[in-house]
mmCIF file of C-alpha atoms in Angstrom:
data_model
loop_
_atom_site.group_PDB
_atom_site.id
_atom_site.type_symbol
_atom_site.label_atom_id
_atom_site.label_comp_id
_atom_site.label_asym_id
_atom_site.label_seq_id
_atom_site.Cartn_x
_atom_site.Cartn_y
_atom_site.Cartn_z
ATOM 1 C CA UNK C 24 -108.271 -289.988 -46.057
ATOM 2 C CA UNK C 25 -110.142 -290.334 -49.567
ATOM 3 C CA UNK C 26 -108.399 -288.735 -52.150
ATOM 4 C CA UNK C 27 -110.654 -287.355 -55.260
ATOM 5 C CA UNK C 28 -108.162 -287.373 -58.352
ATOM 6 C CA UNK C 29 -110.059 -284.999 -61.552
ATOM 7 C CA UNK C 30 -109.219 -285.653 -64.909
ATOM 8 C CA UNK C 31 -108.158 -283.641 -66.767
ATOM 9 C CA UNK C 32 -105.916 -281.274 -64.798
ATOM 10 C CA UNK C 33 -106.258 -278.730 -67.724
ATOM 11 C CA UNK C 34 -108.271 -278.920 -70.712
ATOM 12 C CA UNK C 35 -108.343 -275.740 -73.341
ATOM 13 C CA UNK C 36 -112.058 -275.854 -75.868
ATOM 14 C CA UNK C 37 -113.861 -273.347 -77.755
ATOM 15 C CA UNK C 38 -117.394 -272.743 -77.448
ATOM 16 C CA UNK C 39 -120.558 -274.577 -77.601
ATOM 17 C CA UNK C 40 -118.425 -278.139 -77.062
ATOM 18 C CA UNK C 41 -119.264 -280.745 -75.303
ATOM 19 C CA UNK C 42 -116.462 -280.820 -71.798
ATOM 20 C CA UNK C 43 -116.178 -284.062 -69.432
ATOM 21 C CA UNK C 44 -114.599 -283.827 -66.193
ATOM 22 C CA UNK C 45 -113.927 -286.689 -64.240
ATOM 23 C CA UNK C 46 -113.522 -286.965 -60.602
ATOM 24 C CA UNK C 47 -112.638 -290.348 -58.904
ATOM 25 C CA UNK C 48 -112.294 -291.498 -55.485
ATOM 26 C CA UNK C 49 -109.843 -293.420 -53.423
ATOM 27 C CA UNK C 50 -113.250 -295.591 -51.727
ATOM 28 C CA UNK C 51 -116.511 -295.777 -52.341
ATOM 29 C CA UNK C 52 -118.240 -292.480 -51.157
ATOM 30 C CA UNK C 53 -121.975 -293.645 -52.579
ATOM 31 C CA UNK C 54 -123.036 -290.335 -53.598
ATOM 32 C CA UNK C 55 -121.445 -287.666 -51.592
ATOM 33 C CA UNK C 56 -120.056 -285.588 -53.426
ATOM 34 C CA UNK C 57 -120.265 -281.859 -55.160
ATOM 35 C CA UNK C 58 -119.037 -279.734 -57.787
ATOM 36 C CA UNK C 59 -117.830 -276.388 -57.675
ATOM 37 C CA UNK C 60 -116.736 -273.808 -60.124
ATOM 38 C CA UNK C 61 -113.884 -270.745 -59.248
ATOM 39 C CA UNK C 62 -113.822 -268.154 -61.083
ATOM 40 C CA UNK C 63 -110.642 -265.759 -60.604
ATOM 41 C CA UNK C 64 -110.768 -263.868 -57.690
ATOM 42 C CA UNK C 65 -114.333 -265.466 -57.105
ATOM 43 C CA UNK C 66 -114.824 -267.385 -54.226
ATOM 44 C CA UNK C 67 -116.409 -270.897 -55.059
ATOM 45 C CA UNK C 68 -119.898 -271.715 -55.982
ATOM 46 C CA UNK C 69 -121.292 -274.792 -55.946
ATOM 47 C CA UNK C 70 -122.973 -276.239 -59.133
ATOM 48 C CA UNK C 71 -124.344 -280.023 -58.788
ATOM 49 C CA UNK C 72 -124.837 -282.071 -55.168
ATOM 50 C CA UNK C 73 -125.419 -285.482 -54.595
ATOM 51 C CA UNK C 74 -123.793 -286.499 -57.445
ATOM 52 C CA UNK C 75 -126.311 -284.780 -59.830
ATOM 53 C CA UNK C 76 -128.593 -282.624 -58.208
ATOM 54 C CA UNK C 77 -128.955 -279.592 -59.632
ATOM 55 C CA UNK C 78 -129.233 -276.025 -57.754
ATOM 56 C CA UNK C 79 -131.236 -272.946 -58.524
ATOM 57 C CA UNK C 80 -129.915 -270.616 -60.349
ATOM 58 C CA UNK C 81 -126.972 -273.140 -61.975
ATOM 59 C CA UNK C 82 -127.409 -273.133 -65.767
ATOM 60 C CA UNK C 83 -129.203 -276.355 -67.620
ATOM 61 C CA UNK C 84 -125.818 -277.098 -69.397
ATOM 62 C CA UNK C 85 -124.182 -278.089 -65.762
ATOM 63 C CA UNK C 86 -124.904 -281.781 -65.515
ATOM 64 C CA UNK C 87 -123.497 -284.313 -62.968
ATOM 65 C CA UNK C 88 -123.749 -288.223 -62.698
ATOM 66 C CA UNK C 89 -121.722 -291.213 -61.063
ATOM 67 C CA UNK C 90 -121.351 -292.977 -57.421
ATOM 68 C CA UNK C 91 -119.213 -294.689 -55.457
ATOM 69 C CA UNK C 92 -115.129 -294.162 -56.908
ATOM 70 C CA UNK C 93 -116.469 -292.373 -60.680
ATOM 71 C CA UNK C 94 -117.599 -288.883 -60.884
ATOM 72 C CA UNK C 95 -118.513 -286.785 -64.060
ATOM 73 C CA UNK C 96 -119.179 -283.421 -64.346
ATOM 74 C CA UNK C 97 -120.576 -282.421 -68.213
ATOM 75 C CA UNK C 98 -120.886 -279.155 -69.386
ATOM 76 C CA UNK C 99 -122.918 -279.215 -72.460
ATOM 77 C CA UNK C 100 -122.672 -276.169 -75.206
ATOM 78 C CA UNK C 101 -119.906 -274.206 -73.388
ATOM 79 C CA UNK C 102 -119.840 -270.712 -73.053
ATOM 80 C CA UNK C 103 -117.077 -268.519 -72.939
ATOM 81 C CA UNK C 104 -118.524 -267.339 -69.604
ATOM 82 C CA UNK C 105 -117.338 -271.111 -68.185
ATOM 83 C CA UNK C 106 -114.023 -270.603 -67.962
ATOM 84 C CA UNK C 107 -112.929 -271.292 -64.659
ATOM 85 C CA UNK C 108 -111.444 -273.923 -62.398
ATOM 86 C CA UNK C 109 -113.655 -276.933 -61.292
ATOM 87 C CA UNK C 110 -113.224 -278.961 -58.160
ATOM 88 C CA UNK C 111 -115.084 -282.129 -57.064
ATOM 89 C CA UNK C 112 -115.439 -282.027 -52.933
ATOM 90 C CA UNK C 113 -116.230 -285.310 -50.795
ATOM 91 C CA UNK C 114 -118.890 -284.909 -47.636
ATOM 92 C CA UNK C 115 -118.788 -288.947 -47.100
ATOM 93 C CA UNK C 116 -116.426 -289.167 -44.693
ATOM 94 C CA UNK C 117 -113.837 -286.858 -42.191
ATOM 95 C CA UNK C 118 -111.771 -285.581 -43.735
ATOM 96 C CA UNK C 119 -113.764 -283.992 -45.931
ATOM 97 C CA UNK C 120 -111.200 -283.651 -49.045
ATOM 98 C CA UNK C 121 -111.280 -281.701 -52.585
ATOM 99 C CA UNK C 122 -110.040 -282.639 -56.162
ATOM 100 C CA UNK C 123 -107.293 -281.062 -56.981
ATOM 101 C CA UNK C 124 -109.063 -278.984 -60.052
ATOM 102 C CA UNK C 125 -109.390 -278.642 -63.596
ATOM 103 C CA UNK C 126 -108.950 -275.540 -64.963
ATOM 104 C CA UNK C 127 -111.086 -274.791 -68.638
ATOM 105 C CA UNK C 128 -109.620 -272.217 -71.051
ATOM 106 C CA UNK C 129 -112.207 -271.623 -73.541
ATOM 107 C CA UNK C 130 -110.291 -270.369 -77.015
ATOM 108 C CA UNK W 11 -130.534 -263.447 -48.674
ATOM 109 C CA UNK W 12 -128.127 -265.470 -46.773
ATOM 110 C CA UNK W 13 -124.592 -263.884 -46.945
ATOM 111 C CA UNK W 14 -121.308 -264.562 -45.127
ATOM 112 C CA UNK W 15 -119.455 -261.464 -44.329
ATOM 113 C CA UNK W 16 -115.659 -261.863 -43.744
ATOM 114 C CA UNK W 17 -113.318 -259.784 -42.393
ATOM 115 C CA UNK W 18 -110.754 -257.824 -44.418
ATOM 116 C CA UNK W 19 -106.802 -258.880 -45.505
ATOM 117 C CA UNK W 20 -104.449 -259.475 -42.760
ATOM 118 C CA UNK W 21 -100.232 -258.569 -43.354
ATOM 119 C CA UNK W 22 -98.363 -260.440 -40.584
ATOM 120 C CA UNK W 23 -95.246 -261.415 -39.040
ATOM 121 C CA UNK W 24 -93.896 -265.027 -38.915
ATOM 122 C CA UNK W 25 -94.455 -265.752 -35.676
ATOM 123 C CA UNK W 26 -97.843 -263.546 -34.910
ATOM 124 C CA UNK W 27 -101.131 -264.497 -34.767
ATOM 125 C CA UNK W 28 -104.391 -264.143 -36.892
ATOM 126 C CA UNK W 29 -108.296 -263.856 -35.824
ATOM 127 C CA UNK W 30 -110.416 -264.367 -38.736
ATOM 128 C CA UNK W 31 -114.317 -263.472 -38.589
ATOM 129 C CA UNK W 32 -117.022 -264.774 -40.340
ATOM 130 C CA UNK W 33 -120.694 -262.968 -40.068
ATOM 131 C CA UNK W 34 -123.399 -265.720 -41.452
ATOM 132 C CA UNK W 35 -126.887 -263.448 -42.445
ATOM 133 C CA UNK W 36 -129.914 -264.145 -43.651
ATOM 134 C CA UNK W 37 -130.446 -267.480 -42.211
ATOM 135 C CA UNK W 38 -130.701 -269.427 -38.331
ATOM 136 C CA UNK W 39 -127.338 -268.646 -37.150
ATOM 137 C CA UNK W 40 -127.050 -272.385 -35.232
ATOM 138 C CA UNK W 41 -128.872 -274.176 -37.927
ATOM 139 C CA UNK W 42 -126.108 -274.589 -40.179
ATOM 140 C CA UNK W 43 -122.388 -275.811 -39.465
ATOM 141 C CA UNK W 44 -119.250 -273.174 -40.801
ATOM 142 C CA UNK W 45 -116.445 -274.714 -42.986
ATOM 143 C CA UNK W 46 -113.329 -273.253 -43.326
ATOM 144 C CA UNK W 47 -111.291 -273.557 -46.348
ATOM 145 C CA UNK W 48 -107.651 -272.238 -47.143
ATOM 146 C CA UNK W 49 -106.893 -271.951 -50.710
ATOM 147 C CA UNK W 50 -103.188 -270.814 -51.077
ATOM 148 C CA UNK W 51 -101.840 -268.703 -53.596
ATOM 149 C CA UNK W 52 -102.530 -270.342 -57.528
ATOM 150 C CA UNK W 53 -103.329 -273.393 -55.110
ATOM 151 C CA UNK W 54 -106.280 -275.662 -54.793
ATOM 152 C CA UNK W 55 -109.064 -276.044 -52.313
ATOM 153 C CA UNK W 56 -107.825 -277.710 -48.738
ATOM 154 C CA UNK W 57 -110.556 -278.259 -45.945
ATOM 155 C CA UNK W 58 -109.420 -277.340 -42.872
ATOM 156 C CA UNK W 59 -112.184 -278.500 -40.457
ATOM 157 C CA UNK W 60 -115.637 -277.141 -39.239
ATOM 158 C CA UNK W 61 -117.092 -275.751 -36.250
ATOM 159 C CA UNK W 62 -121.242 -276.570 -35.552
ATOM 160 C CA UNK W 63 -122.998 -273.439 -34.732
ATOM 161 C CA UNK W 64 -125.271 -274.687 -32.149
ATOM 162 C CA UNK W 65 -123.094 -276.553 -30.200
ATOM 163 C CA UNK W 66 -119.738 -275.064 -30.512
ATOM 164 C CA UNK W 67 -118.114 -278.337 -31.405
ATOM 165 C CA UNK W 68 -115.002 -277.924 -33.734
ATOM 166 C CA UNK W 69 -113.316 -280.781 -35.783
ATOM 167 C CA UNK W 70 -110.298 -279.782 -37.649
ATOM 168 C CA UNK W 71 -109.018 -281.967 -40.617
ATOM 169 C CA UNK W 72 -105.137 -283.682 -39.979
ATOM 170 C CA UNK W 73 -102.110 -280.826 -40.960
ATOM 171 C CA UNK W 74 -104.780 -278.408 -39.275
ATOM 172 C CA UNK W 75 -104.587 -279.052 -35.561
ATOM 173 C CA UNK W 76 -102.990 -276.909 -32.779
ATOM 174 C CA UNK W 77 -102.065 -273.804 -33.946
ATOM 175 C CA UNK W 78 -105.729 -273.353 -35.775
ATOM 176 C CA UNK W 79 -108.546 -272.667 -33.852
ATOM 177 C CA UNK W 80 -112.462 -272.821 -34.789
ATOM 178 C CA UNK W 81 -114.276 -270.738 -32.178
ATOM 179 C CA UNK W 82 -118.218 -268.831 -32.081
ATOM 180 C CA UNK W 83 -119.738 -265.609 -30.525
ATOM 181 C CA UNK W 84 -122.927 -266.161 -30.547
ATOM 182 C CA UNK W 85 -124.362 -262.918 -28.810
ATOM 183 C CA UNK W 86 -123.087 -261.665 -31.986
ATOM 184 C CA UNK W 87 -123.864 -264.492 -34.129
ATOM 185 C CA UNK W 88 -120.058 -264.964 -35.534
ATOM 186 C CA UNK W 89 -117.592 -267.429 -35.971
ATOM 187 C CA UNK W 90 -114.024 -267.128 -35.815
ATOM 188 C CA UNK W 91 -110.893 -268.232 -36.889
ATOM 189 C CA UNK W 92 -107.470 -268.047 -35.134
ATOM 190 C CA UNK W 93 -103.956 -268.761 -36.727
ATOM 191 C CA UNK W 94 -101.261 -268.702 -34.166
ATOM 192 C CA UNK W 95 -97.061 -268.884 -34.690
ATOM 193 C CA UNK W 96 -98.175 -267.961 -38.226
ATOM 194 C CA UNK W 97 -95.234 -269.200 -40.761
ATOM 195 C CA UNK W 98 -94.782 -267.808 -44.717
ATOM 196 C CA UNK W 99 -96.346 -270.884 -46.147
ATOM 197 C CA UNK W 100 -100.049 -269.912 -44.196
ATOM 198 C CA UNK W 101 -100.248 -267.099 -46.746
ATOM 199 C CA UNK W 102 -103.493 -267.767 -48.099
ATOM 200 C CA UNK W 103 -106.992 -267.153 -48.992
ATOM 201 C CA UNK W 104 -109.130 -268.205 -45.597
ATOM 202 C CA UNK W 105 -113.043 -269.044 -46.574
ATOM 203 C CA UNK W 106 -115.564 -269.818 -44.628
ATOM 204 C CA UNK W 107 -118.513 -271.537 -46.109
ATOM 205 C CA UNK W 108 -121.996 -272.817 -44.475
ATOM 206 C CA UNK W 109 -122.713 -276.414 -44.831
ATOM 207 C CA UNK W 110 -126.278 -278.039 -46.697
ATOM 208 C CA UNK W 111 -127.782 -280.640 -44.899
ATOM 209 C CA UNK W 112 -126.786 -282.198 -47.678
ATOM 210 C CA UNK W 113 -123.270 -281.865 -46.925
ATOM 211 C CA UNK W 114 -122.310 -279.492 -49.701
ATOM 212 C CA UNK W 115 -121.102 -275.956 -49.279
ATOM 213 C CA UNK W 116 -123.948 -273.958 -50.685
ATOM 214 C CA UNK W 117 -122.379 -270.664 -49.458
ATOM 215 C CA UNK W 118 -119.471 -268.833 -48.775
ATOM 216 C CA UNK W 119 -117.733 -265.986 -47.619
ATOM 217 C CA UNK W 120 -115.629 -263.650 -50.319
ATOM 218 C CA UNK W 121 -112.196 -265.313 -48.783
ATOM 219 C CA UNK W 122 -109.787 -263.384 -45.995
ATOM 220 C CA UNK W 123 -106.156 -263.289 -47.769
ATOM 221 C CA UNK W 124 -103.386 -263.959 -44.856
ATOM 222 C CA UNK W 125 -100.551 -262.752 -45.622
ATOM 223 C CA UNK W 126 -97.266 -263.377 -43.766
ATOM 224 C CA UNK W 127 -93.919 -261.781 -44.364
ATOM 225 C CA UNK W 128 -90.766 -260.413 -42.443
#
């Protein structure tokens, strides 16, 4: 199975920083992968595909880049609205397999 | 707009069994393939498999075969989930989610909380 490992597991900021998350994988997965943000008691929502494709409707300040084992999700100018946990999710190979989070506190 | 409707919160006995539903709208009901997702309690995300919507074909991911089952209705355009000999540590948040061509999840049900207790 690949195994996506995030970075950090927790990371507390205050708003309108700069936030890197970093998602790597076990194998190279080219560019399969997405990012999600959970909001409590939310179910997930999916903010950047293929690596860094954005979706309608997913605010400018979402940004995503990498391929193969190194991921990056960058929220630019964060907003107090962003805190929330974010997971990384593989769709290269069975099993498909999910990061194990970050979680964002915004102070 | 395209929704998935779940089914409301289960209580159940170790032992018992679960059927979980999952309504896709606003969309080709066998166009897309259904995800399922447990997310346990202050937990992270774990795939548990999909099912493909026009064929019927399930796949379930390793630590989620045998007592899970993917299944369809499609008279009533549904998909299903069922948890047999349920244990404590299956109390969890159950999502299903429709997969992009593009392999990502781009929506999901609210989540189906399972939970089991003597």
């Amino acid at each position: 199975d690949i195994v996506l490992t995030q970075s950090p597991d927790f990371k507390s900021v205050t708003p309108k920083e700069k936030v890197t998350i970093t998602c790597r994988a076990s194998q190279s997965i080219g560019r399969s992968l997405a990012w999600y943000q959970q909001k409590p008691g939310q179910s997930p929502k999916v903010l950047i595909k293929y690596a860094s494709q954005s979706l309608s409707g997913v605010p400018s300040r979402f940004s995503g880049s990498g391929s193969r084992t190194e991921f990056t999700l960058t929220i630019n100018s964060l907003e107090a609205e962003d805190a929330a946990i974010y997971y990384c999710h593989q769709s290269s190979s069975f099993p498909y397999t999910f990061g194990q989070g970050t979680k964002l506190d915004i102070k | 707009q395209v929704q998935l409707e779940q089914s409301g919160s289960e209580l159940k006995k170790p032992g018992a069994s679960v059927r979980i539903s999952c309504k896709p709208s606003g969309y080709s009901f066998s166009s897309y393939a259904i995800n399922w997702v447990r997310q346990a309690p202050g937990q992270g995300l774990e795939w548990m498999g999909w099912i493909h919507t026009n064929t019927g074909n399930p796949s379930y991911a390793p630590g989620f075969t045998g007592r899970f089952v993917f299944s369809l209705d499609t008279s009533v355009g549904t998909t299903f989930l069922q948890i047999s000999r349920l244990q404590e540590d299956d109390t969890a948040f159950y999502y299903c989610a429709r997969e992009s061509p593009s392999g990502d999840f781009d929506y999901w049900g609210q989540g189906t909380l399972v939970t089991v207790s003597s």
